[in-house]
């Protein structure tokens, strides 16, 4: 079973020019990329997420600001990850319950292995815990 883990992207450039980071499907992003979306203007007191996906894998990147993500796997393994650099990503495997909190003006980019399907979401925690 795959566990959530941090991914380091290359940083190309220097402090005089600025930097460029890149992740390719089946490279630093460990799946073929189907969809990219981003979330922004999330108030600091709001928690997003609160769900798991049955068949979708994700990589989350805080392209601006700081995002704190809590994860729980079905075996009960819990972790907290802090994304505070645009060259760092967090891999979220299938069946990983995850929630996110954002610093002021944080922007989260999500790279997904599948197209959006609401049927792929488990949004009820007890359903997640009982999932076979
Ligand atoms: P959700 O994945 O729950 O966002 P987060 O994990 O950041 O809380 O999606 C939020 C809402 O947006 C939900 O109603 C589903 C909808 N949505 C789309 O319409 N298209 C998409 O590609 C995604 C990912 C979500």
XYZ file of N, CA, C and O and ligand atoms in Angstrom:
553
model
N 0.846 -1.202 0.000
C 0.000 0.000 0.000
C 0.883 1.254 0.000
O 1.782 1.371 0.830
N 0.637 2.140 -0.925
C 1.430 3.374 -0.983
C 1.022 4.328 0.128
O -0.169 4.407 0.477
N 1.969 5.041 0.679
C 1.714 6.006 1.744
C 1.882 7.424 1.199
O 2.633 7.636 0.240
N 1.218 8.400 1.807
C 1.481 9.783 1.398
C 2.940 10.137 1.667
O 3.497 9.727 2.690
N 3.552 10.875 0.762
C 4.951 11.278 0.971
C 5.281 12.526 0.171
O 4.640 12.813 -0.852
N 6.297 13.236 0.654
C 6.724 14.468 -0.018
C 7.532 14.138 -1.258
O 8.244 13.121 -1.302
N 7.413 15.004 -2.252
C 8.154 14.890 -3.514
C 8.942 16.186 -3.674
O 8.410 17.271 -3.432
N 10.197 16.050 -4.079
C 11.011 17.240 -4.338
C 11.130 17.460 -5.840
O 11.566 16.560 -6.567
N 10.711 18.617 -6.330
C 10.866 18.955 -7.744
C 12.191 19.702 -7.937
O 12.660 20.371 -7.011
N 12.765 19.624 -9.136
C 13.969 20.432 -9.373
C 13.638 21.928 -9.340
O 12.516 22.322 -9.686
N 14.593 22.734 -8.906
C 14.478 24.201 -8.964
C 15.527 24.682 -9.941
O 16.725 24.582 -9.671
N 15.078 25.177 -11.087
C 16.004 25.625 -12.131
C 16.072 27.150 -12.069
O 15.034 27.816 -12.114
N 17.261 27.706 -11.992
C 17.417 29.155 -11.942
C 18.319 29.555 -10.799
O 19.073 28.743 -10.275
N 18.223 30.823 -10.424
C 19.007 31.320 -9.294
C 18.287 32.523 -8.712
O 17.283 32.983 -9.244
N 18.862 33.049 -7.609
C 18.140 34.093 -6.875
C 18.054 35.398 -7.673
O 17.177 36.216 -7.419
N 18.925 35.585 -8.677
C 18.835 36.824 -9.460
C 17.700 36.753 -10.485
O 17.048 37.753 -10.763
N 17.452 35.569 -11.041
C 16.429 35.373 -12.085
C 15.093 34.902 -11.541
O 14.055 35.120 -12.138
N 15.155 34.174 -10.431
C 14.000 33.412 -9.983
C 14.119 31.984 -10.444
O 15.108 31.607 -11.096
N 13.113 31.168 -10.107
C 13.228 29.721 -10.290
C 12.068 29.153 -11.102
O 10.987 29.740 -11.169
N 12.312 28.004 -11.695
C 11.297 27.238 -12.427
C 11.351 25.804 -11.895
O 12.430 25.220 -11.801
N 10.212 25.299 -11.525
C 10.145 23.886 -11.130
C 9.281 23.137 -12.120
O 8.375 23.714 -12.734
N 9.539 21.853 -12.261
C 8.823 21.048 -13.251
C 8.588 19.649 -12.708
O 9.418 19.112 -11.972
N 7.435 19.099 -13.053
C 7.148 17.707 -12.731
C 6.475 17.059 -13.921
O 5.508 17.605 -14.455
N 6.976 15.937 -14.362
C 6.387 15.243 -15.514
C 5.630 14.009 -15.059
O 6.018 13.351 -14.073
N 4.552 13.688 -15.794
C 3.823 12.458 -15.534
C 4.746 11.267 -15.705
O 5.524 11.195 -16.664
N 4.690 10.344 -14.757
C 5.554 9.164 -14.707
C 7.025 9.541 -14.502
O 7.909 8.706 -14.672
N 7.259 10.825 -14.130
C 8.571 11.257 -13.670
C 8.429 11.580 -12.190
O 8.081 10.708 -11.393
N 8.643 12.848 -11.830
C 8.461 13.243 -10.425
C 7.004 13.071 -9.987
O 6.719 12.830 -8.812
N 6.067 13.212 -10.952
C 4.648 12.909 -10.678
C 4.468 11.423 -10.996
O 4.610 11.016 -12.156
N 4.146 10.595 -9.989
C 4.269 9.133 -10.198
C 3.074 8.486 -10.904
O 2.767 7.328 -10.658
N 2.392 9.232 -11.767
C 1.268 8.676 -12.533
C 1.110 9.536 -13.793
O 1.597 10.674 -13.837
N 0.413 9.024 -14.815
C 0.099 9.861 -15.977
C -0.885 10.951 -15.541
O -1.846 10.665 -14.818
N -0.660 12.186 -15.947
C -1.466 13.320 -15.478
C -2.730 13.438 -16.326
O -2.654 13.520 -17.559
N -3.889 13.441 -15.668
C -5.155 13.588 -16.385
C -5.747 14.993 -16.231
O -6.463 15.461 -17.126
N -5.479 15.636 -15.094
C -6.183 16.891 -14.824
C -5.371 17.702 -13.835
O -4.760 17.155 -12.913
N -5.354 19.022 -14.037
C -4.700 19.941 -13.103
C -5.733 20.986 -12.704
O -6.452 21.507 -13.559
N -5.855 21.244 -11.416
C -6.745 22.322 -10.955
C -6.091 23.007 -9.776
O -5.102 22.513 -9.221
N -6.592 24.175 -9.418
C -5.960 24.923 -8.331
C -7.028 25.614 -7.506
O -8.103 25.967 -8.002
N -6.728 25.758 -6.236
C -7.661 26.380 -5.294
C -6.980 27.603 -4.688
O -5.774 27.607 -4.442
N -7.754 28.631 -4.427
C -7.192 29.913 -3.999
C -8.289 30.714 -3.301
O -9.465 30.350 -3.364
N -7.883 31.783 -2.612
C -8.800 32.643 -1.845
C -9.521 31.839 -0.768
O -10.657 32.153 -0.413
N -8.898 30.784 -0.268
C -9.513 30.022 0.817
C -9.252 30.754 2.131
O -8.080 30.987 2.470
N -10.278 31.142 2.880
C -10.045 31.838 4.149
C -9.227 30.963 5.109
O -9.335 29.736 5.099
N -8.438 31.626 5.958
C -7.518 30.905 6.843
C -8.237 30.021 7.862
O -7.663 29.072 8.359
N -9.467 30.372 8.197
C -10.179 29.583 9.212
C -10.955 28.411 8.603
O -11.674 27.717 9.308
N -10.792 28.195 7.297
C -11.555 27.138 6.619
C -10.668 25.918 6.400
O -9.490 26.043 6.074
N -11.255 24.742 6.610
C -10.566 23.494 6.268
C -11.207 22.938 5.009
O -12.425 22.748 4.968
N -10.399 22.686 3.978
C -10.919 22.041 2.768
C -10.585 20.550 2.828
O -9.958 20.079 3.766
N -10.964 19.832 1.779
C -10.726 18.393 1.767
C -11.790 17.719 2.607
O -12.978 18.009 2.497
N -11.339 16.798 3.477
C -12.318 16.028 4.238
C -12.950 14.977 3.351
O -14.167 14.829 3.278
N -12.079 14.252 2.649
C -12.551 13.185 1.762
C -11.384 12.296 1.360
O -10.212 12.655 1.568
N -11.719 11.164 0.775
C -10.733 10.279 0.144
C -11.233 9.978 -1.261
O -12.426 10.127 -1.546
N -10.324 9.571 -2.122
C -10.725 9.146 -3.464
C -10.478 7.649 -3.610
O -9.474 7.120 -3.128
N -11.388 6.995 -4.296
C -11.305 5.541 -4.437
C -10.221 5.166 -5.454
O -9.384 4.291 -5.187
N -10.227 5.844 -6.587
C -9.327 5.428 -7.667
C -8.392 6.517 -8.158
O -7.694 6.318 -9.148
N -8.399 7.667 -7.489
C -7.616 8.816 -7.979
C -6.432 9.087 -7.067
O -6.559 9.062 -5.848
N -5.278 9.338 -7.678
C -4.083 9.768 -6.944
C -3.844 11.244 -7.247
O -4.198 11.727 -8.328
N -3.224 11.924 -6.277
C -3.023 13.363 -6.393
C -1.596 13.724 -6.012
O -0.967 13.041 -5.199
N -1.113 14.834 -6.540
C 0.048 15.525 -5.978
C -0.389 16.960 -5.696
O -0.921 17.633 -6.595
N -0.230 17.388 -4.453
C -0.580 18.743 -4.041
C 0.688 19.582 -3.999
O 1.727 19.118 -3.518
N 0.597 20.819 -4.458
C 1.733 21.751 -4.393
C 1.223 23.090 -3.879
O 0.218 23.606 -4.396
N 1.893 23.653 -2.883
C 1.599 25.022 -2.453
C 2.444 25.937 -3.332
O 3.611 26.180 -3.038
N 1.876 26.407 -4.437
C 2.670 27.255 -5.339
C 2.865 28.644 -4.741
O 3.760 29.388 -5.152
N 2.037 29.003 -3.762
C 2.250 30.217 -2.962
C 1.731 29.939 -1.568
O 0.754 29.208 -1.389
N 2.393 30.505 -0.572
C 1.931 30.379 0.808
C 2.252 29.025 1.412
O 3.076 28.268 0.898
N 1.557 28.741 2.500
C 1.789 27.515 3.273
C 0.479 26.743 3.395
O -0.563 27.334 3.704
N 0.547 25.457 3.139
C -0.635 24.592 3.252
C -0.278 23.433 4.175
O 0.757 22.781 4.002
N -1.106 23.222 5.178
C -0.906 22.122 6.123
C -1.933 21.042 5.810
O -3.141 21.326 5.762
N -1.446 19.833 5.580
C -2.319 18.733 5.163
C -2.238 17.625 6.207
O -1.139 17.199 6.585
N -3.381 17.166 6.657
C -3.410 15.985 7.514
C -3.933 14.824 6.684
O -4.846 14.983 5.860
N -3.318 13.660 6.880
C -3.703 12.475 6.111
C -3.984 11.314 7.057
O -3.418 11.224 8.148
N -4.859 10.443 6.612
C -5.114 9.194 7.347
C -5.336 8.085 6.340
O -6.143 8.218 5.419
N -4.600 6.993 6.525
C -4.794 5.824 5.672
C -5.769 4.868 6.350
O -6.059 4.975 7.532
N -6.250 3.890 5.588
C -7.252 2.981 6.142
C -6.677 2.101 7.249
O -7.418 1.602 8.096
N -5.340 1.949 7.280
C -4.734 1.173 8.375
C -4.570 2.015 9.635
O -3.995 1.557 10.619
N -5.039 3.275 9.602
C -4.987 4.140 10.779
C -3.756 5.034 10.840
O -3.637 5.867 11.729
N -2.816 4.876 9.872
C -1.617 5.726 9.857
C -2.018 7.176 9.593
O -2.650 7.478 8.570
N -1.643 8.076 10.506
C -1.961 9.501 10.372
C -0.664 10.295 10.247
O 0.331 9.973 10.907
N -0.685 11.322 9.416
C 0.486 12.192 9.259
C 0.027 13.623 9.058
O -1.110 13.876 8.624
N 0.940 14.548 9.351
C 0.726 15.957 9.030
C 1.906 16.429 8.195
O 3.063 16.164 8.550
N 1.607 17.076 7.082
C 2.642 17.586 6.178
C 2.458 19.090 6.021
O 1.319 19.556 5.918
N 3.565 19.809 5.985
C 3.506 21.254 5.751
C 4.177 21.540 4.410
O 5.368 21.253 4.236
N 3.401 22.065 3.469
C 3.949 22.480 2.172
C 4.186 23.979 2.245
O 3.235 24.760 2.377
N 5.445 24.384 2.192
C 5.758 25.817 2.304
C 6.817 26.250 1.297
O 7.495 27.247 1.483
N 6.957 25.446 0.224
C 7.929 25.793 -0.820
C 7.371 25.316 -2.160
O 6.890 24.179 -2.255
N 7.450 26.154 -3.218
C 6.855 25.762 -4.507
C 7.549 24.587 -5.186
O 7.023 24.055 -6.171
N 8.715 24.162 -4.691
C 9.398 23.017 -5.305
C 9.136 21.720 -4.547
O 9.802 20.719 -4.793
N 8.150 21.741 -3.649
C 7.817 20.538 -2.884
C 6.366 20.156 -3.168
O 5.489 21.028 -3.243
N 6.128 18.867 -3.326
C 4.766 18.378 -3.515
C 4.458 17.285 -2.508
O 5.369 16.744 -1.852
N 3.188 16.974 -2.380
C 2.765 15.875 -1.500
C 1.960 14.881 -2.323
O 0.917 15.242 -2.903
N 2.429 13.645 -2.374
C 1.690 12.573 -3.048
C 0.592 12.059 -2.126
O 0.857 11.712 -0.961
N -0.629 12.021 -2.659
C -1.782 11.482 -1.925
C -2.234 10.222 -2.654
O -2.728 10.299 -3.790
N -2.062 9.048 -2.030
C -2.470 7.813 -2.720
C -3.995 7.635 -2.712
O -4.717 8.409 -2.099
N -4.435 6.580 -3.379
C -5.856 6.217 -3.334
C -6.250 5.899 -1.893
O -5.417 5.429 -1.101
N -7.496 6.102 -1.570
C -8.052 5.768 -0.252
C -7.238 6.400 0.883
O -6.876 5.735 1.857
N -6.922 7.663 0.711
C -6.214 8.450 1.739
C -7.114 9.619 2.124
O -7.355 10.520 1.313
N -7.630 9.575 3.352
C -8.466 10.687 3.842
C -7.556 11.894 4.062
O -6.516 11.765 4.719
N -7.889 13.037 3.505
C -7.000 14.198 3.663
C -7.786 15.498 3.797
O -8.873 15.645 3.230
N -7.212 16.395 4.597
C -7.802 17.713 4.846
C -6.692 18.743 4.781
O -5.544 18.459 5.139
N -7.033 19.953 4.355
C -6.032 20.999 4.157
C -6.451 22.298 4.825
O -7.630 22.658 4.798
N -5.449 23.007 5.388
C -5.652 24.373 5.877
C -4.612 25.271 5.205
O -3.486 24.835 4.935
N -4.988 26.517 4.970
C -4.206 27.408 4.112
C -3.781 28.662 4.867
O -4.571 29.218 5.638
N -2.576 29.124 4.596
C -2.188 30.449 5.088
C -2.869 31.506 4.217
O -3.409 31.202 3.144
N -2.805 32.744 4.678
C -3.393 33.853 3.921
C -2.827 33.877 2.495
O -1.618 33.811 2.318
N -3.673 33.932 1.507
C -3.354 34.005 0.071
C -2.550 32.804 -0.458
O -1.871 32.918 -1.475
N -2.647 31.660 0.214
C -2.013 30.442 -0.326
C -2.750 29.988 -1.593
O -3.962 30.180 -1.723
N -2.000 29.408 -2.493
C -2.581 28.844 -3.725
C -2.127 27.395 -3.817
O -0.920 27.107 -3.760
N -3.091 26.497 -3.935
C -2.781 25.074 -4.043
C -3.008 24.595 -5.472
O -4.100 24.778 -6.021
N -1.991 23.981 -6.058
C -2.161 23.315 -7.349
C -2.319 21.824 -7.077
O -1.574 21.254 -6.266
N -3.279 21.215 -7.749
C -3.526 19.784 -7.596
C -3.327 19.117 -8.954
O -3.938 19.518 -9.947
N -2.457 18.135 -8.989
C -2.197 17.356 -10.202
C -2.834 15.996 -9.960
O -2.515 15.323 -8.966
N -3.754 15.603 -10.835
C -4.587 14.426 -10.568
C -4.397 13.369 -11.645
O -4.180 13.670 -12.824
N -4.522 12.115 -11.224
C -4.338 10.979 -12.141
C -5.584 10.678 -12.961
O -5.508 9.904 -13.911
N -6.733 11.242 -12.531
C -8.001 10.921 -13.196
C -8.806 12.197 -13.409
O -8.619 13.176 -12.697
N -9.749 12.108 -14.312
C -10.678 13.215 -14.497
C -11.629 13.280 -13.301
O -11.767 12.311 -12.555
N -12.276 14.409 -13.142
C -13.180 14.598 -12.009
C -14.415 13.697 -12.138
O -15.053 13.667 -13.181
N -14.691 12.987 -11.052
C -15.924 12.210 -10.977
C -16.371 12.205 -9.519
O -15.648 11.694 -8.645
N -17.526 12.757 -9.246
C -17.994 12.805 -7.858
C -18.185 11.387 -7.304
O -18.022 11.161 -6.095
N -18.466 10.424 -8.181
C -18.662 9.035 -7.737
C -17.376 8.430 -7.164
O -17.431 7.414 -6.455
N -16.238 9.049 -7.453
C -14.954 8.532 -6.959
C -14.645 9.025 -5.540
O -13.696 8.562 -4.917
N -15.464 9.950 -5.025
C -15.185 10.531 -3.701
C -15.851 9.736 -2.587
O -16.992 9.296 -2.716
N -15.142 9.584 -1.461
C -15.761 9.167 -0.199
C -15.729 10.400 0.691
O -14.655 10.848 1.116
N -16.868 10.980 0.961
C -16.920 12.222 1.738
C -17.430 11.997 3.161
O -17.484 12.934 3.948
N -17.804 10.765 3.468
C -18.305 10.439 4.802
C -17.229 9.629 5.527
O -16.818 8.562 5.049
N -16.772 10.134 6.686
C -15.627 9.527 7.374
C -15.937 8.093 7.806
O -15.080 7.205 7.681
N -17.131 7.831 8.286
C -17.434 6.466 8.731
C -17.484 5.500 7.543
O -17.094 4.328 7.668
N -17.915 6.002 6.386
C -17.868 5.166 5.177
C -16.417 4.851 4.817
O -16.075 3.717 4.456
N -15.537 5.857 4.956
C -14.099 5.641 4.696
C -13.544 4.566 5.627
O -12.841 3.644 5.190
N -13.869 4.672 6.919
C -13.310 3.725 7.888
C -13.830 2.301 7.647
O -13.134 1.329 7.918
N -15.050 2.196 7.114
C -15.661 0.874 6.911
C -15.346 0.308 5.522
O -15.731 -0.830 5.223
N -14.641 1.100 4.685
C -14.433 0.704 3.285
C -13.649 -0.586 3.171
O -12.636 -0.776 3.834
N -14.131 -1.532 2.368
C -13.425 -2.813 2.177
C -12.625 -2.768 0.888
O -13.142 -2.399 -0.137
P -13.060 19.044 -3.792
O -12.262 18.053 -4.558
O -13.908 18.533 -2.650
O -12.090 20.203 -3.255
P -11.151 20.272 -1.944
O -10.494 18.931 -1.822
O -10.211 21.389 -2.249
O -12.022 20.597 -0.766
O -13.977 19.856 -4.799
C -14.684 21.008 -4.380
C -15.939 21.144 -5.230
O -15.555 21.352 -6.591
C -16.838 19.922 -5.173
O -18.191 20.371 -5.171
C -16.544 19.206 -6.473
C -16.131 20.322 -7.404
N -15.127 19.944 -8.408
C -15.395 20.110 -9.761
O -16.497 20.547 -10.136
N -14.438 19.779 -10.669
C -13.232 19.283 -10.311
O -12.367 18.992 -11.191
C -12.965 19.103 -8.920
C -11.639 18.535 -8.463
C -13.934 19.441 -7.996
